[in-house]
Amino acid sequence: MKKTFALLPIVLLLAAFTPASKTTDPEIPADVKPLLEKYGCTACHSISRKLVGPMWTDVIAKKYTAKRIIQLVGKPEPQNWPGYPPMAAQKVPKADLTKIANWLSAKK
Ligand code: HEC
């Protein structure tokens, strides 16, 4: 019985930390995430949920080159995404857009 009570704080600690780790997106690198927020991309895109735009996982699955992603963000081609409304051209400074594009092209 004493042993059970000794474990209780540990169990509570684990329970407290589990939901927190679910709300963060570990797949979005720490240097890219703030950019997606800063330029408003997160309003329409999420890593694993379809919002107004396709989820990042689906964009990554297209295996674009970084160069192509930079092109598409500046001049979207809505025909690539049947069933979605067209995305407006996004104005993102080149250096930041390159970081976003490298991530969307390089990963899984
Ligand atoms: C108002 C909603 C909205 C915002 C804000 C938005 N997007 Fe999109 N995005 C979409 C939609 C809808 C599509 C699919 C239709 C299309 O490509 O036009 C899309 C498609 C894309 C694609 C895939 C392009 C292709 O042709 O395969 C990329 C990459 C992308 N968005 C990146 C971004 C980035 C980076 C930002 C922030 C700078 C951003 N989006 C902001 C709605 C949005």
PDB file of C-alpha atoms and ligand atoms in Angstrom:
ATOM      1  CA  MET A   1       0.000   0.000   0.000  1.00  0.00           C
ATOM      2  CA  LYS A   2       2.806   2.390   0.910  1.00  0.00           C
ATOM      3  CA  LYS A   3       4.464   1.670  -2.417  1.00  0.00           C
ATOM      4  CA  THR A   4       1.344   2.681  -4.345  1.00  0.00           C
ATOM      5  CA  PHE A   5       1.280   6.052  -2.652  1.00  0.00           C
ATOM      6  CA  ALA A   6       4.951   6.603  -3.380  1.00  0.00           C
ATOM      7  CA  LEU A   7       4.243   6.110  -7.088  1.00  0.00           C
ATOM      8  CA  LEU A   8       1.278   8.420  -7.121  1.00  0.00           C
ATOM      9  CA  PRO A   9       3.229  11.684  -7.571  1.00  0.00           C
ATOM     10  CA  ILE A  10       5.087  10.153 -10.515  1.00  0.00           C
ATOM     11  CA  VAL A  11       1.861   9.053 -12.164  1.00  0.00           C
ATOM     12  CA  LEU A  12       0.375  12.497 -11.657  1.00  0.00           C
ATOM     13  CA  LEU A  13       3.471  14.114 -13.132  1.00  0.00           C
ATOM     14  CA  LEU A  14       3.270  11.922 -16.212  1.00  0.00           C
ATOM     15  CA  ALA A  15      -0.418  12.669 -16.598  1.00  0.00           C
ATOM     16  CA  ALA A  16       0.289  16.380 -16.354  1.00  0.00           C
ATOM     17  CA  PHE A  17       2.931  16.276 -19.069  1.00  0.00           C
ATOM     18  CA  THR A  18       1.204  14.046 -21.595  1.00  0.00           C
ATOM     19  CA  PRO A  19      -1.430  16.499 -22.867  1.00  0.00           C
ATOM     20  CA  ALA A  20       1.174  19.274 -23.142  1.00  0.00           C
ATOM     21  CA  SER A  21       3.306  17.223 -25.489  1.00  0.00           C
ATOM     22  CA  LYS A  22       0.272  16.541 -27.656  1.00  0.00           C
ATOM     23  CA  THR A  23      -0.504  20.197 -28.280  1.00  0.00           C
ATOM     24  CA  THR A  24       2.995  20.998 -29.570  1.00  0.00           C
ATOM     25  CA  ASP A  25       3.884  19.974 -33.126  1.00  0.00           C
ATOM     26  CA  PRO A  26       7.175  18.159 -32.803  1.00  0.00           C
ATOM     27  CA  GLU A  27       7.401  17.687 -36.564  1.00  0.00           C
ATOM     28  CA  ILE A  28       7.676  21.399 -37.308  1.00  0.00           C
ATOM     29  CA  PRO A  29      11.255  22.523 -36.630  1.00  0.00           C
ATOM     30  CA  ALA A  30      11.679  25.274 -34.056  1.00  0.00           C
ATOM     31  CA  ASP A  31      13.115  27.709 -36.617  1.00  0.00           C
ATOM     32  CA  VAL A  32      10.223  27.233 -39.073  1.00  0.00           C
ATOM     33  CA  LYS A  33       7.238  27.213 -36.733  1.00  0.00           C
ATOM     34  CA  PRO A  34       7.450  30.903 -35.719  1.00  0.00           C
ATOM     35  CA  LEU A  35       7.700  31.875 -39.410  1.00  0.00           C
ATOM     36  CA  LEU A  36       4.515  29.988 -40.272  1.00  0.00           C
ATOM     37  CA  GLU A  37       2.820  31.873 -37.468  1.00  0.00           C
ATOM     38  CA  LYS A  38       4.343  35.236 -38.358  1.00  0.00           C
ATOM     39  CA  TYR A  39       3.193  35.072 -41.995  1.00  0.00           C
ATOM     40  CA  GLY A  40      -0.226  33.696 -41.143  1.00  0.00           C
ATOM     41  CA  CYS A  41       0.227  30.316 -42.838  1.00  0.00           C
ATOM     42  CA  THR A  42      -1.109  28.571 -39.739  1.00  0.00           C
ATOM     43  CA  ALA A  43      -4.527  30.138 -40.338  1.00  0.00           C
ATOM     44  CA  CYS A  44      -5.002  27.774 -43.281  1.00  0.00           C
ATOM     45  CA  HIS A  45      -2.384  25.042 -42.871  1.00  0.00           C
ATOM     46  CA  SER A  46      -1.653  22.614 -40.073  1.00  0.00           C
ATOM     47  CA  ILE A  47       0.763  19.704 -39.957  1.00  0.00           C
ATOM     48  CA  SER A  48      -1.789  16.915 -39.834  1.00  0.00           C
ATOM     49  CA  ARG A  49      -5.236  18.414 -40.238  1.00  0.00           C
ATOM     50  CA  LYS A  50      -6.913  19.725 -43.363  1.00  0.00           C
ATOM     51  CA  LEU A  51      -7.945  23.343 -42.723  1.00  0.00           C
ATOM     52  CA  VAL A  52      -8.687  25.827 -45.524  1.00  0.00           C
ATOM     53  CA  GLY A  53      -5.553  24.587 -47.233  1.00  0.00           C
ATOM     54  CA  PRO A  54      -3.928  21.157 -47.407  1.00  0.00           C
ATOM     55  CA  MET A  55      -2.040  19.865 -44.349  1.00  0.00           C
ATOM     56  CA  TRP A  56       1.735  20.251 -44.481  1.00  0.00           C
ATOM     57  CA  THR A  57       2.112  16.473 -44.558  1.00  0.00           C
ATOM     58  CA  ASP A  58       0.244  16.397 -47.887  1.00  0.00           C
ATOM     59  CA  VAL A  59       2.343  19.233 -49.307  1.00  0.00           C
ATOM     60  CA  ILE A  60       5.529  17.412 -48.229  1.00  0.00           C
ATOM     61  CA  ALA A  61       4.213  14.243 -49.883  1.00  0.00           C
ATOM     62  CA  LYS A  62       4.274  16.047 -53.255  1.00  0.00           C
ATOM     63  CA  LYS A  63       8.076  15.980 -53.016  1.00  0.00           C
ATOM     64  CA  TYR A  64       8.540  19.417 -54.499  1.00  0.00           C
ATOM     65  CA  THR A  65      11.984  20.975 -54.702  1.00  0.00           C
ATOM     66  CA  ALA A  66      12.524  24.012 -52.463  1.00  0.00           C
ATOM     67  CA  LYS A  67      12.731  26.170 -55.596  1.00  0.00           C
ATOM     68  CA  ARG A  68       9.330  24.951 -56.763  1.00  0.00           C
ATOM     69  CA  ILE A  69       7.749  25.650 -53.368  1.00  0.00           C
ATOM     70  CA  ILE A  70       9.090  29.200 -53.409  1.00  0.00           C
ATOM     71  CA  GLN A  71       7.483  29.596 -56.842  1.00  0.00           C
ATOM     72  CA  LEU A  72       4.170  28.126 -55.740  1.00  0.00           C
ATOM     73  CA  VAL A  73       3.875  30.264 -52.612  1.00  0.00           C
ATOM     74  CA  GLY A  74       4.507  33.432 -54.619  1.00  0.00           C
ATOM     75  CA  LYS A  75       2.296  32.306 -57.508  1.00  0.00           C
ATOM     76  CA  PRO A  76      -0.085  29.530 -56.435  1.00  0.00           C
ATOM     77  CA  GLU A  77      -1.432  26.992 -58.907  1.00  0.00           C
ATOM     78  CA  PRO A  78      -4.824  26.014 -57.443  1.00  0.00           C
ATOM     79  CA  GLN A  79      -5.229  23.281 -60.082  1.00  0.00           C
ATOM     80  CA  ASN A  80      -2.679  21.292 -58.017  1.00  0.00           C
ATOM     81  CA  TRP A  81      -5.302  20.977 -55.273  1.00  0.00           C
ATOM     82  CA  PRO A  82      -8.731  20.055 -56.625  1.00  0.00           C
ATOM     83  CA  GLY A  83     -11.431  20.565 -54.027  1.00  0.00           C
ATOM     84  CA  TYR A  84      -9.625  23.418 -52.280  1.00  0.00           C
ATOM     85  CA  PRO A  85     -10.272  27.137 -52.715  1.00  0.00           C
ATOM     86  CA  PRO A  86      -7.384  28.954 -54.423  1.00  0.00           C
ATOM     87  CA  MET A  87      -4.630  30.286 -52.156  1.00  0.00           C
ATOM     88  CA  ALA A  88      -3.786  33.962 -52.606  1.00  0.00           C
ATOM     89  CA  ALA A  89      -0.157  34.719 -53.454  1.00  0.00           C
ATOM     90  CA  GLN A  90       1.773  34.991 -50.185  1.00  0.00           C
ATOM     91  CA  LYS A  91       4.334  37.720 -49.643  1.00  0.00           C
ATOM     92  CA  VAL A  92       7.179  36.311 -47.574  1.00  0.00           C
ATOM     93  CA  PRO A  93      10.731  37.724 -47.620  1.00  0.00           C
ATOM     94  CA  LYS A  94      13.061  35.417 -49.555  1.00  0.00           C
ATOM     95  CA  ALA A  95      15.247  34.385 -46.600  1.00  0.00           C
ATOM     96  CA  ASP A  96      12.272  33.276 -44.514  1.00  0.00           C
ATOM     97  CA  LEU A  97      10.503  31.669 -47.459  1.00  0.00           C
ATOM     98  CA  THR A  98      13.656  29.686 -48.207  1.00  0.00           C
ATOM     99  CA  LYS A  99      13.624  28.278 -44.670  1.00  0.00           C
ATOM    100  CA  ILE A 100       9.971  27.277 -45.014  1.00  0.00           C
ATOM    101  CA  ALA A 101      10.568  25.816 -48.472  1.00  0.00           C
ATOM    102  CA  ASN A 102      13.597  23.792 -47.369  1.00  0.00           C
ATOM    103  CA  TRP A 103      11.535  22.221 -44.634  1.00  0.00           C
ATOM    104  CA  LEU A 104       8.547  21.450 -46.903  1.00  0.00           C
ATOM    105  CA  SER A 105      10.788  19.904 -49.538  1.00  0.00           C
ATOM    106  CA  ALA A 106      13.280  17.990 -47.438  1.00  0.00           C
ATOM    107  CA  LYS A 107      11.186  16.008 -45.000  1.00  0.00           C
ATOM    108  CA  LYS A 108       9.307  12.716 -45.196  1.00  0.00           C
TER     109      LYS A 108
HETATM  110  C1  HEC B   1      -6.195  31.957 -46.582  1.00  0.00           C
HETATM  111  C2  HEC B   1      -5.701  30.607 -46.493  1.00  0.00           C
HETATM  112  C3  HEC B   1      -4.230  30.327 -46.753  1.00  0.00           C
HETATM  113  C4  HEC B   1      -3.137  30.952 -46.208  1.00  0.00           C
HETATM  114  C5  HEC B   1      -3.090  32.140 -45.247  1.00  0.00           C
HETATM  115  C6  HEC B   1      -1.970  30.241 -46.720  1.00  0.00           C
HETATM  116  N1  HEC B   1      -2.369  29.224 -47.541  1.00  0.00           N
HETATM  117 FE1  HEC B   1      -1.122  27.954 -48.536  1.00  0.00          FE
HETATM  118  N2  HEC B   1      -2.746  27.099 -49.451  1.00  0.00           N
HETATM  119  C7  HEC B   1      -4.076  27.439 -49.208  1.00  0.00           C
HETATM  120  C8  HEC B   1      -4.923  26.657 -50.094  1.00  0.00           C
HETATM  121  C9  HEC B   1      -6.434  26.726 -50.127  1.00  0.00           C
HETATM  122  C10 HEC B   1      -4.074  25.852 -50.869  1.00  0.00           C
HETATM  123  C11 HEC B   1      -4.470  24.844 -51.980  1.00  0.00           C
HETATM  124  C12 HEC B   1      -4.932  25.570 -53.235  1.00  0.00           C
HETATM  125  C13 HEC B   1      -3.832  26.315 -53.921  1.00  0.00           C
HETATM  126  O1  HEC B   1      -2.672  25.844 -53.937  1.00  0.00           O
HETATM  127  O2  HEC B   1      -4.112  27.409 -54.433  1.00  0.00           O
HETATM  128  C14 HEC B   1      -2.703  26.152 -50.438  1.00  0.00           C
HETATM  129  C15 HEC B   1      -1.558  25.551 -50.946  1.00  0.00           C
HETATM  130  C16 HEC B   1      -0.271  25.752 -50.480  1.00  0.00           C
HETATM  131  C17 HEC B   1       0.902  25.063 -50.951  1.00  0.00           C
HETATM  132  C18 HEC B   1       0.923  23.981 -52.032  1.00  0.00           C
HETATM  133  C19 HEC B   1       1.090  24.615 -53.409  1.00  0.00           C
HETATM  134  C20 HEC B   1       0.921  23.632 -54.546  1.00  0.00           C
HETATM  135  O3  HEC B   1       0.622  24.087 -55.664  1.00  0.00           O
HETATM  136  O4  HEC B   1       1.071  22.428 -54.338  1.00  0.00           O
HETATM  137  C21 HEC B   1       1.972  25.556 -50.257  1.00  0.00           C
HETATM  138  C22 HEC B   1       3.437  25.145 -50.421  1.00  0.00           C
HETATM  139  C23 HEC B   1       1.467  26.567 -49.365  1.00  0.00           C
HETATM  140  N3  HEC B   1       0.092  26.663 -49.521  1.00  0.00           N
HETATM  141  C24 HEC B   1       2.235  27.308 -48.503  1.00  0.00           C
HETATM  142  C25 HEC B   1       1.760  28.367 -47.746  1.00  0.00           C
HETATM  143  C26 HEC B   1       2.620  29.224 -46.958  1.00  0.00           C
HETATM  144  C27 HEC B   1       4.126  29.080 -46.836  1.00  0.00           C
HETATM  145  C28 HEC B   1       1.813  30.148 -46.366  1.00  0.00           C
HETATM  146  C29 HEC B   1       2.203  31.306 -45.466  1.00  0.00           C
HETATM  147  C30 HEC B   1       3.156  32.241 -46.011  1.00  0.00           C
HETATM  148  C31 HEC B   1       0.445  29.848 -46.792  1.00  0.00           C
HETATM  149  N4  HEC B   1       0.466  28.767 -47.628  1.00  0.00           N
HETATM  150  C32 HEC B   1      -0.664  30.570 -46.396  1.00  0.00           C
HETATM  151  C33 HEC B   1      -4.531  28.356 -48.302  1.00  0.00           C
HETATM  152  C34 HEC B   1      -3.736  29.249 -47.590  1.00  0.00           C
END
